[in-house]
Amino acid sequence: MSMDAILVINAGSSSLKFQIFGIEGDALTRLVRGQLDGVGTRPRLKATVEGGAPVDKTYAPSEITDLPAAIKTVRDWLAALSGFTLRAVGHRVVHGGPDFSKPVLIDDAILQRLSGYEELAPLHQPNNLAPIRLVMEHDPDLPQVACFDTAFHRNHPRQADVYALPLEFYDEGVRRYGFHGLSYEYVSQRLAEIAPSVARGRVIIAHLGSGASMCAVKNGLSIDSTMGFTALDGLVMGTRPGQLDPGVVLYLVAQRGMSADQLSDLLYRESGLKGLSGIGSDMRDLLASADENARFAIEHFVHRAALQAGMLAAALEGVDAFVFTAGIGENAPAIRAMIAGKLAWLGLEFDVAANEAGLQEISTSKSRVKAYVIPTDEELMIARHTLAVVG
């Protein structure tokens, strides 16, 4: 007997993450989890299927040269599986602009509007929309839902989102959006299950991965974030610089003669941990390295994270909890310890042993500010939204 299911797609520049969730009433069960990465260089499909053997398959670079080819490969592989019938596809779409504050059923008009935000998220938006177009071509009757990384932040007070530019710019969409909203929404819901009274208070959630940001959450709602108009602002990231004086960009244009494309490449692909260390963007490599610049890049990452946490503490007018999530936040106890050490002034008393053991709560019982590690699950959040939209 075939089970109704939802396919969730999270497409990046060189990778395609996908999961399938079975639908049983209002409940969702994860059936398939997979990723095709190394597109154009070393393509590799890894997947786990509930009740089956793990899949690990490599391809020649010429077989999967771009994202459309990766999507076709995954589609063909999924088509060979049995036991479920796809009823809808949910997509992570990074930028919803000023108009989209909740998930939406996609049609041609919606897709056209979302294409208008590609310049606001050039690393993400074009890749997010590519699989939507492909599904529309091959299975136009299959419902598709866009779930936005910006939507969780759309209830900010206006003074939190405006830039001090003439207001006409705000009206045309130049404003602070904030990102990683699907992650923050999921983690907020998990915190409410783990510690309900804490979740009703003032919480800073740190989504620390190759892309990194923090969010100030009060009673489960986002009130401010470190990211702004684009995903370049705020914390230091794998290849992005984080907060940057716009005068630096003016200098690079006037004195270095850099073009818009050169600036985009510098700010999105060559800065951050990669630019500072000269080694790479992966925090695991930097932590394992004895290189002086690797250590310097880590120290700068931690320094900026602590400063931004102080900013969000001010937005919240105090802090009751600090939550680590995403790749670095979940898997790098050394980074958690360094950041927590700089937050002792807030009242965070860190539990070193709990942190090293990878426990959920990593503050002491006496700590005024609680600290947690909560793994994120953006795909499950997308599946929930998709099910709610398509019924």
CSV table of C-alpha atoms in Angstrom, one decimal:
chain,number,residue,atom,x,y,z
A,1,MET,CA,0.0,0.0,0.0
A,2,SER,CA,1.4,3.4,-1.0
A,3,MET,CA,1.7,6.2,1.5
A,4,ASP,CA,1.1,9.8,0.6
A,5,ALA,CA,4.3,11.8,0.9
A,6,ILE,CA,5.9,15.3,0.7
A,7,LEU,CA,9.2,15.9,-1.0
A,8,VAL,CA,11.3,18.6,0.5
A,9,ILE,CA,14.1,20.3,-1.6
A,10,ASN,CA,16.9,22.5,-0.4
A,11,ALA,CA,19.0,23.5,-3.3
A,12,GLY,CA,22.4,25.2,-3.1
A,13,SER,CA,25.1,26.2,-5.6
A,14,SER,CA,26.8,22.8,-5.7
A,15,SER,CA,24.6,20.6,-3.7
A,16,LEU,CA,21.0,19.4,-3.5
A,17,LYS,CA,19.5,18.2,-0.2
A,18,PHE,CA,16.2,16.3,-0.3
A,19,GLN,CA,14.0,14.5,2.1
A,20,ILE,CA,10.7,12.6,1.8
A,21,PHE,CA,8.1,12.6,4.6
A,22,GLY,CA,5.2,10.2,4.8
A,23,ILE,CA,1.8,11.7,5.7
A,24,GLU,CA,-0.3,10.0,8.3
A,25,GLY,CA,-3.1,12.4,9.3
A,26,ASP,CA,-1.4,15.5,10.7
A,27,ALA,CA,1.8,13.5,11.5
A,28,LEU,CA,4.9,13.4,9.3
A,29,THR,CA,7.4,10.4,9.2
A,30,ARG,CA,10.8,10.8,7.6
A,31,LEU,CA,11.2,8.1,4.9
A,32,VAL,CA,14.2,9.3,2.9
A,33,ARG,CA,17.0,11.6,3.6
A,34,GLY,CA,19.7,12.4,1.0
A,35,GLN,CA,22.1,14.8,-0.6
A,36,LEU,CA,23.8,15.1,-3.9
A,37,ASP,CA,26.9,17.3,-3.6
A,38,GLY,CA,30.1,18.1,-5.5
A,39,VAL,CA,28.1,19.1,-8.6
A,40,GLY,CA,30.5,19.8,-11.5
A,41,THR,CA,33.6,18.6,-9.5
A,42,ARG,CA,33.1,15.3,-7.6
A,43,PRO,CA,29.3,14.5,-7.8
A,44,ARG,CA,28.3,12.1,-5.0
A,45,LEU,CA,24.8,10.9,-4.0
A,46,LYS,CA,24.4,9.8,-0.4
A,47,ALA,CA,21.0,8.8,1.0
A,48,THR,CA,19.3,6.7,3.6
A,49,VAL,CA,16.0,5.1,3.0
A,50,GLU,CA,13.8,3.9,6.0
A,51,GLY,CA,14.3,0.2,6.3
A,52,GLY,CA,16.8,0.0,3.4
A,53,ALA,CA,20.6,0.0,2.9
A,54,PRO,CA,22.4,3.3,2.7
A,55,VAL,CA,23.1,4.6,-0.8
A,56,ASP,CA,26.6,6.1,-1.7
A,57,LYS,CA,27.1,6.6,-5.4
A,58,THR,CA,29.7,8.7,-7.2
A,59,TYR,CA,29.5,10.1,-10.7
A,60,ALA,CA,31.9,11.5,-13.3
A,61,PRO,CA,32.0,15.4,-13.3
A,62,SER,CA,30.8,15.3,-16.9
A,63,GLU,CA,27.6,13.4,-15.8
A,64,ILE,CA,26.4,16.1,-13.4
A,65,THR,CA,27.8,19.4,-14.5
A,66,ASP,CA,25.2,21.7,-13.1
A,67,LEU,CA,22.2,22.0,-10.8
A,68,PRO,CA,19.5,21.0,-13.4
A,69,ALA,CA,21.5,17.8,-14.1
A,70,ALA,CA,21.7,17.2,-10.3
A,71,ILE,CA,17.9,17.7,-10.0
A,72,LYS,CA,17.3,15.2,-12.9
A,73,THR,CA,19.6,12.6,-11.3
A,74,VAL,CA,17.8,12.9,-8.0
A,75,ARG,CA,14.4,12.8,-9.6
A,76,ASP,CA,15.3,9.6,-11.6
A,77,TRP,CA,16.7,8.0,-8.4
A,78,LEU,CA,13.5,8.9,-6.4
A,79,ALA,CA,11.3,7.6,-9.2
A,80,ALA,CA,12.8,4.2,-8.8
A,81,LEU,CA,11.8,4.0,-5.1
A,82,SER,CA,8.4,2.6,-4.1
A,83,GLY,CA,6.1,2.7,-1.1
A,84,PHE,CA,4.9,6.3,-1.4
A,85,THR,CA,3.0,8.7,-3.7
A,86,LEU,CA,4.2,12.3,-3.9
A,87,ARG,CA,1.4,14.8,-3.1
A,88,ALA,CA,3.4,18.0,-2.9
A,89,VAL,CA,6.9,19.5,-3.0
A,90,GLY,CA,8.1,22.0,-0.4
A,91,HIS,CA,11.1,24.2,-1.2
A,92,ARG,CA,13.4,26.3,0.9
A,93,VAL,CA,13.5,29.8,-0.8
A,94,VAL,CA,15.9,32.1,0.9
A,95,HIS,CA,14.3,35.5,0.0
A,96,GLY,CA,10.6,36.3,0.2
A,97,GLY,CA,11.2,40.1,-0.1
A,98,PRO,CA,8.8,42.5,1.6
A,99,ASP,CA,5.6,40.7,0.4
A,100,PHE,CA,5.8,37.1,1.6
A,101,SER,CA,5.4,36.6,5.3
A,102,LYS,CA,4.2,33.0,5.2
A,103,PRO,CA,4.6,29.9,3.0
A,104,VAL,CA,2.7,30.1,-0.4
A,105,LEU,CA,1.5,27.8,-3.1
A,106,ILE,CA,3.6,28.5,-6.2
A,107,ASP,CA,2.2,29.4,-9.6
A,108,ASP,CA,3.8,31.3,-12.6
A,109,ALA,CA,3.0,34.7,-11.1
A,110,ILE,CA,4.5,33.8,-7.7
A,111,LEU,CA,7.6,32.4,-9.4
A,112,GLN,CA,8.1,35.6,-11.4
A,113,ARG,CA,7.9,37.7,-8.3
A,114,LEU,CA,10.4,35.5,-6.5
A,115,SER,CA,12.8,35.8,-9.5
A,116,GLY,CA,12.9,39.5,-8.8
A,117,TYR,CA,14.7,38.9,-5.6
A,118,GLU,CA,17.6,37.0,-7.2
A,119,GLU,CA,19.9,40.0,-6.9
A,120,LEU,CA,19.2,40.2,-3.1
A,121,ALA,CA,20.5,36.6,-2.6
A,122,PRO,CA,22.7,35.7,-5.5
A,123,LEU,CA,24.3,32.7,-3.8
A,124,HIS,CA,20.9,31.2,-3.0
A,125,GLN,CA,17.8,32.4,-4.8
A,126,PRO,CA,18.6,31.3,-8.3
A,127,ASN,CA,19.4,27.8,-7.1
A,128,ASN,CA,16.3,27.7,-4.9
A,129,LEU,CA,14.1,28.5,-7.9
A,130,ALA,CA,15.8,26.1,-10.4
A,131,PRO,CA,14.1,22.9,-9.1
A,132,ILE,CA,10.7,24.7,-8.9
A,133,ARG,CA,11.0,25.4,-12.6
A,134,LEU,CA,12.0,21.9,-13.4
A,135,VAL,CA,9.1,20.3,-11.5
A,136,MET,CA,6.7,22.8,-13.2
A,137,GLU,CA,8.0,21.5,-16.6
A,138,HIS,CA,7.8,17.8,-15.8
A,139,ASP,CA,4.9,17.6,-13.4
A,140,PRO,CA,2.8,20.8,-13.7
A,141,ASP,CA,-0.1,19.4,-11.7
A,142,LEU,CA,2.1,18.6,-8.6
A,143,PRO,CA,1.5,21.3,-6.0
A,144,GLN,CA,4.7,23.2,-4.9
A,145,VAL,CA,5.1,25.3,-1.8
A,146,ALA,CA,7.7,28.0,-1.2
A,147,CYS,CA,8.9,28.3,2.4
A,148,PHE,CA,10.9,31.5,3.1
A,149,ASP,CA,13.9,32.1,5.3
A,150,THR,CA,12.8,35.7,5.7
A,151,ALA,CA,9.2,35.0,6.7
A,152,PHE,CA,9.9,34.4,10.5
A,153,HIS,CA,11.3,37.9,10.7
A,154,ARG,CA,8.4,39.7,9.1
A,155,ASN,CA,6.8,40.8,12.3
A,156,HIS,CA,9.7,43.0,13.4
A,157,PRO,CA,8.8,46.5,14.5
A,158,ARG,CA,9.5,49.0,11.7
A,159,GLN,CA,12.3,50.7,13.6
A,160,ALA,CA,14.2,47.4,13.7
A,161,ASP,CA,14.0,46.9,9.9
A,162,VAL,CA,14.5,50.4,8.5
A,163,TYR,CA,17.9,51.7,7.4
A,164,ALA,CA,18.5,55.4,8.1
A,165,LEU,CA,18.2,56.3,4.4
A,166,PRO,CA,15.4,58.4,2.8
A,167,LEU,CA,12.2,56.4,3.4
A,168,GLU,CA,11.5,56.0,-0.3
A,169,PHE,CA,14.2,53.3,-0.2
A,170,TYR,CA,12.4,51.4,2.6
A,171,ASP,CA,9.2,51.6,0.6
A,172,GLU,CA,10.8,50.0,-2.5
A,173,GLY,CA,12.1,47.2,-0.4
A,174,VAL,CA,15.6,48.3,0.9
A,175,ARG,CA,15.2,47.1,4.5
A,176,ARG,CA,16.5,44.6,7.0
A,177,TYR,CA,15.0,41.2,6.3
A,178,GLY,CA,16.9,38.6,8.3
A,179,PHE,CA,17.5,35.1,7.2
A,180,HIS,CA,17.7,31.5,8.5
A,181,GLY,CA,14.1,31.9,9.6
A,182,LEU,CA,13.1,28.3,9.0
A,183,SER,CA,15.8,27.2,11.4
A,184,TYR,CA,14.9,29.8,14.0
A,185,GLU,CA,11.2,28.8,13.7
A,186,TYR,CA,12.0,25.1,14.3
A,187,VAL,CA,14.4,25.7,17.1
A,188,SER,CA,11.9,28.0,18.8
A,189,GLN,CA,9.3,25.3,18.7
A,190,ARG,CA,11.7,22.7,20.0
A,191,LEU,CA,12.7,25.0,22.9
A,192,ALA,CA,9.1,25.4,23.8
A,193,GLU,CA,8.9,21.6,24.1
A,194,ILE,CA,12.1,21.3,26.1
A,195,ALA,CA,11.7,24.3,28.4
A,196,PRO,CA,8.3,26.0,28.0
A,197,SER,CA,8.9,28.8,30.6
A,198,VAL,CA,12.3,29.6,29.1
A,199,ALA,CA,10.8,29.7,25.6
A,200,ARG,CA,8.2,32.3,26.7
A,201,GLY,CA,11.1,34.6,27.7
A,202,ARG,CA,14.0,36.3,26.0
A,203,VAL,CA,16.2,34.0,23.8
A,204,ILE,CA,19.1,34.5,21.5
A,205,ILE,CA,19.5,31.7,18.9
A,206,ALA,CA,22.8,31.3,17.2
A,207,HIS,CA,22.6,29.6,13.8
A,208,LEU,CA,26.3,28.9,13.3
A,209,GLY,CA,27.2,27.2,10.0
A,210,SER,CA,28.9,28.2,6.8
A,211,GLY,CA,26.3,30.9,6.7
A,212,ALA,CA,25.8,32.3,10.2
A,213,SER,CA,23.5,34.6,12.0
A,214,MET,CA,21.8,35.2,15.4
A,215,CYS,CA,18.2,36.0,16.2
A,216,ALA,CA,16.6,37.7,19.1
A,217,VAL,CA,13.4,35.8,20.0
A,218,LYS,CA,10.8,37.0,22.6
A,219,ASN,CA,8.0,34.6,23.4
A,220,GLY,CA,8.6,32.6,20.3
A,221,LEU,CA,8.6,35.6,17.9
A,222,SER,CA,11.6,37.2,16.1
A,223,ILE,CA,12.2,40.8,17.1
A,224,ASP,CA,15.6,41.4,15.6
A,225,SER,CA,18.4,39.6,13.7
A,226,THR,CA,22.0,40.1,12.8
A,227,MET,CA,21.4,39.7,9.1
A,228,GLY,CA,19.9,42.6,7.1
A,229,PHE,CA,19.1,43.4,3.5
A,230,THR,CA,21.2,40.5,2.2
A,231,ALA,CA,22.8,37.4,3.8
A,232,LEU,CA,26.2,39.3,4.0
A,233,ASP,CA,25.5,41.2,7.2
A,234,GLY,CA,26.2,40.3,10.9
A,235,LEU,CA,28.4,37.4,11.9
A,236,VAL,CA,31.6,36.3,10.2
A,237,MET,CA,30.8,33.4,7.9
A,238,GLY,CA,32.6,30.7,5.9
A,239,THR,CA,33.2,33.0,2.9
A,240,ARG,CA,31.3,36.1,3.8
A,241,PRO,CA,32.7,39.0,6.0
A,242,GLY,CA,29.6,39.8,8.1
A,243,GLN,CA,29.2,43.4,9.3
A,244,LEU,CA,31.2,45.7,7.1
A,245,ASP,CA,31.5,49.5,6.9
A,246,PRO,CA,29.9,50.5,3.5
A,247,GLY,CA,32.8,52.9,3.1
A,248,VAL,CA,35.0,49.8,2.5
A,249,VAL,CA,32.9,49.1,-0.6
A,250,LEU,CA,33.2,52.7,-1.8
A,251,TYR,CA,37.0,52.5,-1.3
A,252,LEU,CA,37.2,49.3,-3.3
A,253,VAL,CA,35.3,50.9,-6.2
A,254,ALA,CA,37.1,54.2,-6.1
A,255,GLN,CA,40.7,53.1,-5.3
A,256,ARG,CA,40.8,49.6,-6.6
A,257,GLY,CA,38.4,50.1,-9.5
A,258,MET,CA,36.5,46.9,-8.6
A,259,SER,CA,33.4,46.1,-10.6
A,260,ALA,CA,30.1,44.9,-9.1
A,261,ASP,CA,30.9,41.4,-10.2
A,262,GLN,CA,34.3,41.5,-8.6
A,263,LEU,CA,32.8,42.9,-5.4
A,264,SER,CA,30.2,40.2,-5.3
A,265,ASP,CA,32.8,37.5,-5.7
A,266,LEU,CA,35.0,39.1,-3.0
A,267,LEU,CA,32.1,39.5,-0.5
A,268,TYR,CA,30.2,36.3,-1.1
A,269,ARG,CA,33.0,33.8,-1.9
A,270,GLU,CA,36.5,35.0,-0.8
A,271,SER,CA,36.0,36.7,2.6
A,272,GLY,CA,35.1,35.5,6.1
A,273,LEU,CA,37.0,32.5,7.6
A,274,LYS,CA,38.4,31.7,4.1
A,275,GLY,CA,39.8,35.2,3.6
A,276,LEU,CA,41.2,35.6,7.1
A,277,SER,CA,42.8,32.1,7.3
A,278,GLY,CA,44.0,31.7,3.8
A,279,ILE,CA,43.3,28.0,4.4
A,280,GLY,CA,39.6,27.5,3.8
A,281,SER,CA,36.0,28.1,5.0
A,282,ASP,CA,35.4,24.9,7.0
A,283,MET,CA,35.6,25.5,10.7
A,284,ARG,CA,36.6,21.8,11.2
A,285,ASP,CA,39.7,22.4,9.1
A,286,LEU,CA,40.6,25.6,11.0
A,287,LEU,CA,40.1,23.9,14.4
A,288,ALA,CA,42.4,21.1,13.4
A,289,SER,CA,45.1,23.4,12.0
A,290,ALA,CA,48.2,24.6,13.9
A,291,ASP,CA,48.4,27.6,11.5
A,292,GLU,CA,48.5,31.0,13.1
A,293,ASN,CA,46.1,32.5,10.6
A,294,ALA,CA,43.6,29.7,11.3
A,295,ARG,CA,43.7,30.5,15.0
A,296,PHE,CA,43.3,34.2,14.2
A,297,ALA,CA,40.3,33.6,12.0
A,298,ILE,CA,38.6,31.5,14.8
A,299,GLU,CA,39.3,34.2,17.4
A,300,HIS,CA,37.8,36.9,15.1
A,301,PHE,CA,34.7,34.7,14.5
A,302,VAL,CA,34.2,34.3,18.3
A,303,HIS,CA,34.9,38.0,19.0
A,304,ARG,CA,32.3,39.2,16.4
A,305,ALA,CA,29.8,36.6,17.6
A,306,ALA,CA,30.1,37.9,21.2
A,307,LEU,CA,29.7,41.5,20.1
A,308,GLN,CA,26.5,40.7,18.0
A,309,ALA,CA,25.1,38.7,21.0
A,310,GLY,CA,25.5,41.9,23.1
A,311,MET,CA,23.6,43.9,20.5
A,312,LEU,CA,20.7,41.4,20.5
A,313,ALA,CA,20.7,41.3,24.4
A,314,ALA,CA,20.1,45.0,24.2
A,315,ALA,CA,17.2,44.5,21.7
A,316,LEU,CA,15.7,42.0,24.1
A,317,GLU,CA,16.4,44.1,27.2
A,318,GLY,CA,17.9,41.1,28.9
A,319,VAL,CA,18.5,37.4,28.1
A,320,ASP,CA,17.0,34.3,29.6
A,321,ALA,CA,18.6,31.7,27.3
A,322,PHE,CA,21.2,31.3,24.6
A,323,VAL,CA,20.8,28.5,22.0
A,324,PHE,CA,23.4,27.0,19.7
A,325,THR,CA,22.3,25.3,16.4
A,326,ALA,CA,23.5,24.4,12.9
A,327,GLY,CA,26.7,22.8,11.7
A,328,ILE,CA,29.2,24.7,13.9
A,329,GLY,CA,26.8,25.3,16.8
A,330,GLU,CA,25.8,21.6,17.0
A,331,ASN,CA,29.2,20.0,16.4
A,332,ALA,CA,32.0,22.3,17.6
A,333,PRO,CA,32.2,22.3,21.5
A,334,ALA,CA,35.3,24.4,21.4
A,335,ILE,CA,33.5,27.2,19.6
A,336,ARG,CA,30.6,27.0,21.9
A,337,ALA,CA,32.9,27.2,24.9
A,338,MET,CA,34.7,30.3,23.5
A,339,ILE,CA,31.5,32.2,22.8
A,340,ALA,CA,29.9,31.2,26.1
A,341,GLY,CA,33.1,32.4,27.9
A,342,LYS,CA,32.5,35.9,26.5
A,343,LEU,CA,28.9,35.9,27.6
A,344,ALA,CA,29.5,35.3,31.4
A,345,TRP,CA,28.7,39.0,32.0
A,346,LEU,CA,25.1,38.3,30.9
A,347,GLY,CA,24.8,35.7,33.7
A,348,LEU,CA,25.7,32.6,31.7
A,349,GLU,CA,27.5,30.0,33.9
A,350,PHE,CA,28.9,27.5,31.5
A,351,ASP,CA,29.0,23.7,32.2
A,352,VAL,CA,32.3,22.5,30.6
A,353,ALA,CA,31.6,18.8,31.1
A,354,ALA,CA,28.1,19.0,29.7
A,355,ASN,CA,29.4,20.9,26.7
A,356,GLU,CA,32.1,18.3,26.0
A,357,ALA,CA,29.6,15.5,26.4
A,358,GLY,CA,27.3,17.1,23.9
A,359,LEU,CA,24.4,17.4,26.2
A,360,GLN,CA,21.3,19.4,25.4
A,361,GLU,CA,21.7,21.8,28.3
A,362,ILE,CA,25.2,23.2,28.7
A,363,SER,CA,24.7,25.7,31.5
A,364,THR,CA,25.0,24.9,35.2
A,365,SER,CA,21.9,24.5,37.3
A,366,LYS,CA,22.7,27.8,39.0
A,367,SER,CA,23.1,29.8,35.7
A,368,ARG,CA,20.8,32.8,35.4
A,369,VAL,CA,21.0,32.5,31.6
A,370,LYS,CA,20.4,29.0,30.3
A,371,ALA,CA,22.4,27.6,27.4
A,372,TYR,CA,21.3,24.8,25.1
A,373,VAL,CA,22.3,22.9,22.0
A,374,ILE,CA,19.3,22.2,19.8
A,375,PRO,CA,19.9,20.5,16.4
A,376,THR,CA,17.9,22.4,13.7
A,377,ASP,CA,15.6,20.6,11.2
A,378,GLU,CA,14.7,23.1,8.4
A,379,GLU,CA,13.4,20.2,6.2
A,380,LEU,CA,10.9,19.1,8.8
A,381,MET,CA,9.7,22.7,9.2
A,382,ILE,CA,9.3,23.0,5.4
A,383,ALA,CA,7.3,19.7,5.3
A,384,ARG,CA,5.0,21.0,8.1
A,385,HIS,CA,4.4,24.2,6.2
A,386,THR,CA,3.8,22.4,3.0
A,387,LEU,CA,1.3,20.0,4.5
A,388,ALA,CA,-0.5,23.0,6.1
A,389,VAL,CA,-0.7,24.8,2.8
A,390,VAL,CA,-1.9,21.9,0.6
A,391,GLY,CA,-4.0,20.4,3.3
